[in-house]
XYZ file of C-alpha atoms in Angstrom:
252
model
C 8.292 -0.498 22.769
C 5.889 1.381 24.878
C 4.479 3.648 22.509
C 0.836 4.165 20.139
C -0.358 4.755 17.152
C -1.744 7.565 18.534
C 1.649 8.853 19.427
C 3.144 8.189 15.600
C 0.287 9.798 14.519
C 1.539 12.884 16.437
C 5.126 12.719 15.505
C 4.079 12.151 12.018
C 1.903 15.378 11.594
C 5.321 17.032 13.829
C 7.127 15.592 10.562
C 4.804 16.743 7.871
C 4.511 20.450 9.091
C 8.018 20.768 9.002
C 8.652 18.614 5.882
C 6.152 19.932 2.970
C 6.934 16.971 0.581
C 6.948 14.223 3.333
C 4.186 11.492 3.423
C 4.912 9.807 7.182
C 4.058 6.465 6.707
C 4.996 4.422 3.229
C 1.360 2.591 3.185
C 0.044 3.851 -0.061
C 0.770 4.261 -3.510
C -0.592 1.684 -6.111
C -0.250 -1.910 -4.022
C -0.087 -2.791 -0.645
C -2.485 -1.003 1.270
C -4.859 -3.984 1.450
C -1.876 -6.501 2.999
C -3.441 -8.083 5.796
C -0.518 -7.695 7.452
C -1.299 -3.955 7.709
C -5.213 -3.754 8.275
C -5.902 -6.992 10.122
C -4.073 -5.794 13.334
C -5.986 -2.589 13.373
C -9.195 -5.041 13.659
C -7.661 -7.283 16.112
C -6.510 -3.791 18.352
C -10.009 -2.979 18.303
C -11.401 -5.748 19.955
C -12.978 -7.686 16.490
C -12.033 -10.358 14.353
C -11.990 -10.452 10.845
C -13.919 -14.119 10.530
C -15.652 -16.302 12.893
C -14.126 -19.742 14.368
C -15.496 -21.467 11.843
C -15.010 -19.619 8.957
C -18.221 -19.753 7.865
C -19.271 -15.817 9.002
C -17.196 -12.426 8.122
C -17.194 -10.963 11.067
C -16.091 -7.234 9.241
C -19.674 -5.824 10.177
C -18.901 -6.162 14.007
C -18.803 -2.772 15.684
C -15.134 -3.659 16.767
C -13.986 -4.674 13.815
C -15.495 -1.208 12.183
C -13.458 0.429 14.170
C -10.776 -1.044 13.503
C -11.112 -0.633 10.128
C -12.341 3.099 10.633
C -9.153 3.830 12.309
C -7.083 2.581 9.632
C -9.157 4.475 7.017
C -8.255 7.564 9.167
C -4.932 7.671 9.032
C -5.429 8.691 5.431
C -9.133 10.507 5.487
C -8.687 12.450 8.962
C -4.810 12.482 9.795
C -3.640 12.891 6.192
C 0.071 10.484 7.206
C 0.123 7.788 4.577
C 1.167 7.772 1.177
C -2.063 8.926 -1.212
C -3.752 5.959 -2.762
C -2.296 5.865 -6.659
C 0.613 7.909 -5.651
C 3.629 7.170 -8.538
C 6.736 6.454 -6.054
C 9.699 4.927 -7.763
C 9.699 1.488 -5.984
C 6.799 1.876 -3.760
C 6.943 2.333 -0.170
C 10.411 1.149 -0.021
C 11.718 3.514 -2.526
C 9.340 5.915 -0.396
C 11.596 5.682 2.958
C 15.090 5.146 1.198
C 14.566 8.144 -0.876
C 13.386 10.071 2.542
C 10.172 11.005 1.247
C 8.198 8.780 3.756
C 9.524 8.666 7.311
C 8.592 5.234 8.440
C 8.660 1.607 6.741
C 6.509 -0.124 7.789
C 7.448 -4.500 6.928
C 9.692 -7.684 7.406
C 13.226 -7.783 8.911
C 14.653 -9.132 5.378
C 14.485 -5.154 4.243
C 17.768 -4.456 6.505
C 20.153 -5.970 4.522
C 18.630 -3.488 1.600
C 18.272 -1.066 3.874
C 22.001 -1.191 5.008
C 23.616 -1.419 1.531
C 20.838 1.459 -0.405
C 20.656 4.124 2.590
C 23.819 6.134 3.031
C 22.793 9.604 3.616
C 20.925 8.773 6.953
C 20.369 7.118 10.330
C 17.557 4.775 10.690
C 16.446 2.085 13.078
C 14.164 -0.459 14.057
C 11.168 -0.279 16.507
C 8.073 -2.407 17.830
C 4.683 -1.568 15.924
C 2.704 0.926 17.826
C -0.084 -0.296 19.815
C -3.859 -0.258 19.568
C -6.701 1.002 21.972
C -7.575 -2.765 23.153
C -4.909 -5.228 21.901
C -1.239 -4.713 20.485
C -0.822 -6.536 17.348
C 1.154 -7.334 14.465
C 1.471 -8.996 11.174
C 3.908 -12.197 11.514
C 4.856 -14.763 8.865
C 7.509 -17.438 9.028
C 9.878 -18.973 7.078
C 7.907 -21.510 5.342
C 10.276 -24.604 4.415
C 8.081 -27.985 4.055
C 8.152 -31.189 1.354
C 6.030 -31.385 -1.473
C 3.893 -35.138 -1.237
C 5.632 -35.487 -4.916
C 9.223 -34.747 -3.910
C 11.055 -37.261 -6.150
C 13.557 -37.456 -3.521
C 11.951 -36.770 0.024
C 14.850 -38.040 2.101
C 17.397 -35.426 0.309
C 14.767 -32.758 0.404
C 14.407 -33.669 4.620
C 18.452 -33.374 4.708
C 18.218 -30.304 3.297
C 15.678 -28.480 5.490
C 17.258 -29.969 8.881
C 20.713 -27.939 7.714
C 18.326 -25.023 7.012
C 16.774 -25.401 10.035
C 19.376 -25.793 11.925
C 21.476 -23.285 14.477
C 24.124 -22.384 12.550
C 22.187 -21.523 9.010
C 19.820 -19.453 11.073
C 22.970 -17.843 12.337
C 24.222 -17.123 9.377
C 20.838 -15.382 7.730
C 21.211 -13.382 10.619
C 24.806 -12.431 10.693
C 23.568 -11.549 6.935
C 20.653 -9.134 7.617
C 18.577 -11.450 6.017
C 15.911 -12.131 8.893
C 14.977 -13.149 11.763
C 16.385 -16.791 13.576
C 13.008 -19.071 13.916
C 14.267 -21.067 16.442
C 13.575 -19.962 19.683
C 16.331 -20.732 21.799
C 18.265 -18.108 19.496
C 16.168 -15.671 20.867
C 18.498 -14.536 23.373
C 21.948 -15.789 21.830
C 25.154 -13.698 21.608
C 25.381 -13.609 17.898
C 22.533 -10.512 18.131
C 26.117 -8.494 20.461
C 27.967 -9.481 17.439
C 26.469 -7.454 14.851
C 26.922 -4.079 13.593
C 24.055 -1.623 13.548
C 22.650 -0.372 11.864
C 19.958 -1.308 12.824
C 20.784 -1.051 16.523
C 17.370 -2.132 17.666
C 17.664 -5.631 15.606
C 15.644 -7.805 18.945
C 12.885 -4.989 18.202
C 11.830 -7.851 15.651
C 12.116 -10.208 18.184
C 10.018 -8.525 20.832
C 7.474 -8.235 18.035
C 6.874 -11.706 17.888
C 4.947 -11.457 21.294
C 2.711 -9.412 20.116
C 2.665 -10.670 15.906
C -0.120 -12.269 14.837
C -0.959 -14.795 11.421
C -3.217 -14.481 8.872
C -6.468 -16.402 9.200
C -6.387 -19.497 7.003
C -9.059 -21.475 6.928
C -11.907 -19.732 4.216
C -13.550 -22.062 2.099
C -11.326 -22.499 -1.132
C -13.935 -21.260 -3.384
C -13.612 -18.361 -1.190
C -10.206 -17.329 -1.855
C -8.028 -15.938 0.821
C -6.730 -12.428 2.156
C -4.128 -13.276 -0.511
C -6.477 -13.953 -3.900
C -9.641 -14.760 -4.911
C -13.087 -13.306 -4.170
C -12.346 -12.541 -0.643
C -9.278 -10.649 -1.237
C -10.863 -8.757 -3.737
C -13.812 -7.618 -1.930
C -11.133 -6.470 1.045
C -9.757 -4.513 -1.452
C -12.607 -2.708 -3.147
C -14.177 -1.992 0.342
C -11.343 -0.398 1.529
C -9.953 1.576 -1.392
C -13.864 2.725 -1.969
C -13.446 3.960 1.821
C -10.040 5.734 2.031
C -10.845 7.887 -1.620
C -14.066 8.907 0.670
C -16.618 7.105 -1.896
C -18.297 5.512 0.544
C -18.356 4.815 4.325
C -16.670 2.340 6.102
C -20.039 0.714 7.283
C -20.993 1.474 3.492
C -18.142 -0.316 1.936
């Protein structure tokens, strides 16, 4: 767990000089480059944030969060390890890694079950995310079961997320290398002895949660969010206009 980007950076180029064809890290291609998940905790490492308390002020332009973003941009315009921008990969990123043209996978623990039944022809495992200069972070989500206000039948639909909630479901997603248990008093149970790598490394998503962080919520609705809208858009403009070298990071 006690490792940097800058030492995946060096293993990648390792990888690349001795692989012609190999792009390291499956962050490329024609979507997915501009997840949150993956550029947000480059900010965060670097001391900035991407919005202010209030949400009222991007805080982008902050020499820290330049950086950040700077050091993101680099791992495609000075260190040359990511999948190129508009590069046509049968099934993206993940058809990058299982096809062992990209090295590293870089996403959520629901990919091992996939990962166990597609990959045949080698070893692979899981590990923390690298860390930053200033802060380690992570992109983190969580199951997300709730009650819509105009749930015909709210005291079914409650039923139903206390069994899904509960011990033995989590246990069972697990067992099923489908992701993570939320609760946190599985954190440590024996059911993680019981299964069969790979991966062998399975609490490596666990021990990411210290350091996982969520996306920022709370822009104006008229706004959009690092999901849609105007904000998401701009994100994604700024930083494709950066990596392809059109314009500068401060620029974009």
């Amino acid at each position: 767990d006690d490792w940097s980007w800058d030492d995946l950076i060096s293993a990648c180029q390792t990888i690349q000089e001795a692989n012609e064809n190999v792009d390291c890290i499956s962050i490329g291609g024609s979507s997915g480059w501009d997840w949150w998940a993956y550029f947000i905790p480059w900010i965060v490492g670097y001391g900035g944030k991407p919005v202010s308390d209030d949400f009222k002020t991007s805080t982008f332009s902050s020499p820290e969060s330049l950086a950040g973003i700077q050091a993101y941009v680099d791992l495609w315009t000075q260190y040359d390890v990511m999948m190129p921008l508009g590069a046509d990969i049968p099934g993206g990123g993940q058809g990058c890694f299982e096809s062992q043209n990209c090295a590293t996978f870089f996403h959520i623990p629901g990919f091992m079950k996939t990962f166990r039944e597609q990959i045949t022809d080698f070893d692979w495992d899981v590990a923390v995310t690298p860390s930053h200069p200033i802060a380690h972070a992570t992109g983190m989500g969580t199951f997300g079961y709730g009650i819509t206000k105009d749930s015909a039948h709210p005291d079914l639909a409650w039923e139903l997320i206390k069994v899904l909630a509960s011990k033995e479901i989590q246990g069972q997603i697990l067992r099923g290398y489908g992701g993570m248990p939320f609760l946190k008093s599985m954190a440590d149970d024996p059911i993680f002895d019981e299964l069969e790598p790979p991966p062998a490394n399975v609490k490596a998503f666990i021990r990411g949660g210290g350091v996982g962080i969520f996306p920022p919520m709370g822009y104006p609705s008229k706004c959009g969010s690092l999901y849609a809208g105007l904000i998401n858009q701009t994100i994604r403009t700024a930083l494709e206009e950066s990596i392809r070298g059109a314009k500068t990071v401060e620029q974009a």
